[in-house]
XYZ file of C-alpha atoms in Angstrom:
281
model
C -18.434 39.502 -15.304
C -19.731 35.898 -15.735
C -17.516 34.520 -17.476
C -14.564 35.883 -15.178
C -16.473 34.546 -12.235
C -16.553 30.719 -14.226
C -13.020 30.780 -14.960
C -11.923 31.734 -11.328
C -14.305 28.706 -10.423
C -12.196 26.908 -12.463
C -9.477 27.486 -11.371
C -10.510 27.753 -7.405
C -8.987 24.550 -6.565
C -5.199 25.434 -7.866
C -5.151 28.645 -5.952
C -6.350 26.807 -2.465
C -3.779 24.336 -2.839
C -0.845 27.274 -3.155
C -2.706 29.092 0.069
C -2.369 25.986 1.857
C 1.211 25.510 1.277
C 2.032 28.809 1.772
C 0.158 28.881 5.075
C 2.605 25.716 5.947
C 5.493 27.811 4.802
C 4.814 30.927 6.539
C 3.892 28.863 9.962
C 7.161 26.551 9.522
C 9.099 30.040 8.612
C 7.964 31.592 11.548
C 7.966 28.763 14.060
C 11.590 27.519 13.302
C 13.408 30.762 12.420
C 14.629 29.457 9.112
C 14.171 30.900 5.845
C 14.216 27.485 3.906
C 11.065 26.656 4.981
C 9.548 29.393 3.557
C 11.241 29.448 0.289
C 10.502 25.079 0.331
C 6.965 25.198 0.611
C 6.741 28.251 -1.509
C 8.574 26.364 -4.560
C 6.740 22.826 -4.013
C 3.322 24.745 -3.221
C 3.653 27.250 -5.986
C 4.313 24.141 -8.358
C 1.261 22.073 -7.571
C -0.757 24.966 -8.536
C 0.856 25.728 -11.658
C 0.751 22.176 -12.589
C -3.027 21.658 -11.639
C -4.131 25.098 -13.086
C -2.233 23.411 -16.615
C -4.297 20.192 -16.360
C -7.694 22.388 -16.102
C -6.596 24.323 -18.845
C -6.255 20.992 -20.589
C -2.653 20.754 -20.947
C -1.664 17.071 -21.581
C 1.896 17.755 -20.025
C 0.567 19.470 -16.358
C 0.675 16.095 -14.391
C 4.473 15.158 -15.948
C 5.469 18.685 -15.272
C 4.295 18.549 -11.785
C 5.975 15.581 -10.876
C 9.457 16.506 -12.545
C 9.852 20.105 -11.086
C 9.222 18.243 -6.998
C 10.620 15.276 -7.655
C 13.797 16.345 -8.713
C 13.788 18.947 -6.381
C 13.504 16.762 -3.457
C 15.608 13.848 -5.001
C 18.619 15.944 -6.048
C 18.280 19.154 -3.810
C 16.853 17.785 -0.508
C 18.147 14.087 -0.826
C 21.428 14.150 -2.838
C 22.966 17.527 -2.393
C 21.715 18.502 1.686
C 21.996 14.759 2.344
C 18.451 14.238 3.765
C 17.037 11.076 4.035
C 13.561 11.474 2.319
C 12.213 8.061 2.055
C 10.194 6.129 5.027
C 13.636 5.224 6.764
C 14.914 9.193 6.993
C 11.380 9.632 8.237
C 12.262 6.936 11.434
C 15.270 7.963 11.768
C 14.568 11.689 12.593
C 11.516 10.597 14.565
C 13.366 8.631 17.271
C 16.014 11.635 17.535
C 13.103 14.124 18.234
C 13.999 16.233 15.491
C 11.344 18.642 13.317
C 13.575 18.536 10.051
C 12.644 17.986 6.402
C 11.731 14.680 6.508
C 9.276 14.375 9.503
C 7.783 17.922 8.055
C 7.596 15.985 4.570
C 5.673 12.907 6.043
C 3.257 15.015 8.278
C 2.267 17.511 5.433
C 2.491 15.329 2.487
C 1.940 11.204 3.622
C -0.054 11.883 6.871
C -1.843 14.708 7.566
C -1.902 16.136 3.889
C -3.710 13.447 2.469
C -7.086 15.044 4.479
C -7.251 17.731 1.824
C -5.848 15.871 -1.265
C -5.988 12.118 -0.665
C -3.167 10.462 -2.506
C -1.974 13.586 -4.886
C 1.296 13.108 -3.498
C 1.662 10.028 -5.450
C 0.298 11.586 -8.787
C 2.176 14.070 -8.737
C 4.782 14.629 -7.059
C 6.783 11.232 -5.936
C 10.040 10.873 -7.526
C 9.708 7.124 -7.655
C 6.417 7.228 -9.922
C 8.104 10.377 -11.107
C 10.115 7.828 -13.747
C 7.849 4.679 -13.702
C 5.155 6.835 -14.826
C 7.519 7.146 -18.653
C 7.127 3.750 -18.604
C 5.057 1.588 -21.593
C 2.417 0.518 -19.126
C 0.148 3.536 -18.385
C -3.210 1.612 -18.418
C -3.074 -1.678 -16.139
C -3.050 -4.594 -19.112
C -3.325 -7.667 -16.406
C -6.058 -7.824 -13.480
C -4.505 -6.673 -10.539
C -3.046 -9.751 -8.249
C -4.509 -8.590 -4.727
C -2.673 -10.755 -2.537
C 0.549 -9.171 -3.002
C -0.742 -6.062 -1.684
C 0.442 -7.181 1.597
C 3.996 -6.754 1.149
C 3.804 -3.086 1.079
C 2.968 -3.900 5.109
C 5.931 -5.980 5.058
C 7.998 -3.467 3.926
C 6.533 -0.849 6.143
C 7.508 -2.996 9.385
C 11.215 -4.013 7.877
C 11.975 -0.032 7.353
C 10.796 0.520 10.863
C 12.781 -2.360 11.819
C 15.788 -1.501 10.242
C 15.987 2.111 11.672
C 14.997 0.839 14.845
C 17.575 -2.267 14.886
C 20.458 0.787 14.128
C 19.367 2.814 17.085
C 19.309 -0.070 19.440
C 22.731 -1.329 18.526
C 24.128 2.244 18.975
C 25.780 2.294 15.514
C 28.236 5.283 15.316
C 28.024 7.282 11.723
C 24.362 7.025 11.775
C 23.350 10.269 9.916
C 26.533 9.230 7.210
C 24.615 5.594 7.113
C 21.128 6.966 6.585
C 22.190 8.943 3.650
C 23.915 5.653 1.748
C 20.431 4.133 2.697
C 19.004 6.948 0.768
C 20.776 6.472 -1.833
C 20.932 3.111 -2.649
C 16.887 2.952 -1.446
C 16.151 5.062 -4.147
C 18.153 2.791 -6.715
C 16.530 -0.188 -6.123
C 13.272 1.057 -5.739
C 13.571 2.208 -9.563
C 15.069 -1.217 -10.757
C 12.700 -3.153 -8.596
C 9.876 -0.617 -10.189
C 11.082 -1.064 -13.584
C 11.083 -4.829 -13.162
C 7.645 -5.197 -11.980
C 6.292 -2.580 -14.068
C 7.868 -5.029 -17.398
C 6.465 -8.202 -15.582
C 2.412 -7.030 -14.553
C 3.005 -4.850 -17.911
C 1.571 -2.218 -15.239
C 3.610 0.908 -14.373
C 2.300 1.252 -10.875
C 2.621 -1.971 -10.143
C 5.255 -1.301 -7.318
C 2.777 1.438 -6.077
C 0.213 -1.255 -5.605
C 2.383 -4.102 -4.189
C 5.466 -3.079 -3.215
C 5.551 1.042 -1.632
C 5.398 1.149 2.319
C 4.498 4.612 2.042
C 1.120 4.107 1.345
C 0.542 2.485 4.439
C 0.520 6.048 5.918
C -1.989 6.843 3.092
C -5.039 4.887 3.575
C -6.585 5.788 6.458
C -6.470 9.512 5.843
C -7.142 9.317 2.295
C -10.719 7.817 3.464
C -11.791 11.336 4.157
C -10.088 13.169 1.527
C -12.021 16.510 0.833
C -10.153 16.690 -2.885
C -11.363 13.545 -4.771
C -12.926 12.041 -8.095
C -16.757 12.508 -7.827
C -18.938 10.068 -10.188
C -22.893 11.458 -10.990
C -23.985 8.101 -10.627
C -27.912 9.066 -12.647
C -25.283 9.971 -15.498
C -23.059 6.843 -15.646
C -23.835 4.466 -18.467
C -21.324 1.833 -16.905
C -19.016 1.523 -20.494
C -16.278 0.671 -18.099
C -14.480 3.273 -19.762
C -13.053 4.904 -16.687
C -11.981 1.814 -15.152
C -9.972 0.734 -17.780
C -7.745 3.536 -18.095
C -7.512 4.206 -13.943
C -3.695 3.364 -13.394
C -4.933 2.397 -9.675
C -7.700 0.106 -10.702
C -9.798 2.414 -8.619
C -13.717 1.516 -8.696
C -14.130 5.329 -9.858
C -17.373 4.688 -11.066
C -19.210 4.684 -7.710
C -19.338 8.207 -5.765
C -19.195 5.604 -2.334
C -16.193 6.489 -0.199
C -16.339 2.901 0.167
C -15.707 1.769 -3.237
C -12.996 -0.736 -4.089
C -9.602 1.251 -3.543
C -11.294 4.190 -3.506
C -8.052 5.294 -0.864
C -5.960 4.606 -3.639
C -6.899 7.375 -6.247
C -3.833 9.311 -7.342
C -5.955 12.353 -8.743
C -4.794 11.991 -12.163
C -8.318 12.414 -13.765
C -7.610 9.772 -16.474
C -10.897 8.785 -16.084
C -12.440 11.732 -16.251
C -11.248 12.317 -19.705
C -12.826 8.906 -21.391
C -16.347 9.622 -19.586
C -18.539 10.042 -22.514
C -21.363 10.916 -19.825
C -19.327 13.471 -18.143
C -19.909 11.398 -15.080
C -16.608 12.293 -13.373
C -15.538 14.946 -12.054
């Protein structure tokens, strides 16, 4: 009986993710009438939880999984073939129509109100951008991070608003038709501009760090994330272990919510692997 009662522990965070998004599903299912909604949060839900309850069994794979089942799903299926417009501008655009649809439901569960419960595991494991930087050489950061250019990501957070908001104002006709060409070529040269500057800071998350608007919506919600890297501070023996392997350069080895990028943790538990202390967890 103990040792059932351990491994459910174990497992207890997987299966409260999945009742979370099905709770979303049901409540969007039931609220809007539409079937989709249900059967959407279902797959995406259903998938975190398989691909977390892999990476506690110790499956190297789980994270990679993850982020290939929903972010092809929402690249191809949502984006490509029901021409939605899933990146920041689709998220505008729908906004100033006053329309619930997949994109505003995407940014308030996932990028705004999501990140209360699990901080910034959208971007770990389940963006379609990182989905294919994260293949890349550079998996542990091999120059210091250049802080400064952090501030572009608010520069591209106010041209996408601009943008959308410049199109509405001028009362261009084909507007929907436009916003899924944005989409489209968006997504393109986010992945060349990503591959670039991955090559250049030899650093796959380098457009992550200096370059994504969507983590603007991230921070300030991601303060109080309840899901999060812990660090036994008595334990730590401050090898620096952890922080060289953290693809965010997050100061994981302070239990502070206040710790350098501490908003920035993308749950991947690299660090938690290299603890010799077993620190982190």
């Amino acid at each position: 009986m103990m040792r059932k009662n351990t491994v459910f522990r174990k497992y207890i965070a997987s299966l409260l993710l999945f009742l979370l998004f099905e709770t979303v599903a049901i409540t969007l299912w039931k609220a809007k009438g539409n079937l989709f909604y249900l059967l959407n949060f279902s797959y995406i839900g259903g998938c975190l939880a398989l691909g977390t309850a892999l990476f506690t069994a110790g499956k190297r794979y789980a994270r990679h999984f993850v982020q290939l089942a929903v972010g092809s799903y929402m690249l191809l299926y949502l984006g490509v073939i029901s021409h939605e417009n899933m990146q920041i501008e689709g998220f505008w655009y729908y906004l100033f129509l006053g329309v619930f649809e997949a994109a505003t439901i995407h940014y308030a569960v996932a990028k705004i109100f999501g990140p209360l419960f699990f901080g910034r595991g959208w971007c770990g494991y389940a963006c379609w951008t990182a989905m294919v930087l994260d293949f890349l050489p550079y998996k542990q950061p091999e120059k210091p991070r250049k802080e400064k250019l952090g501030v572009l990501r608010y520069v591209m957070f106010a041209l996408s608003l601009t943008l959308v908001s410049g199109l509405f104002l001028m009362n261009v006709a084909n507007l929907e038709e436009i916003m899924f060409w944005m989409f489209l070529v968006g997504n393109a040269l986010y992945y060349i501009v990503g591959i670039v500057l991955a090559f250049i800071f030899k650093d796959n998350r380098a457009f992550c760090k200096y370059l994504c608007p969507v983590t603007v919506f991230f921070k300030p919600m991601s303060y109080f994330s309840i899901l999060r890297v812990h660090c036994d501070e008595s334990k730590c023996v401050h090898c620096g272990k952890c922080l060289r392997v953290c693809p965010m350069n997050v100061e994981v080895n302070k239990e502070s919510r206040k710790r350098k990028r501490g908003t920035e943790c993308i749950l991947c538990y690299e660090c938690t692997k290299v603890c010799p202390t077993k620190a982190l967890h």
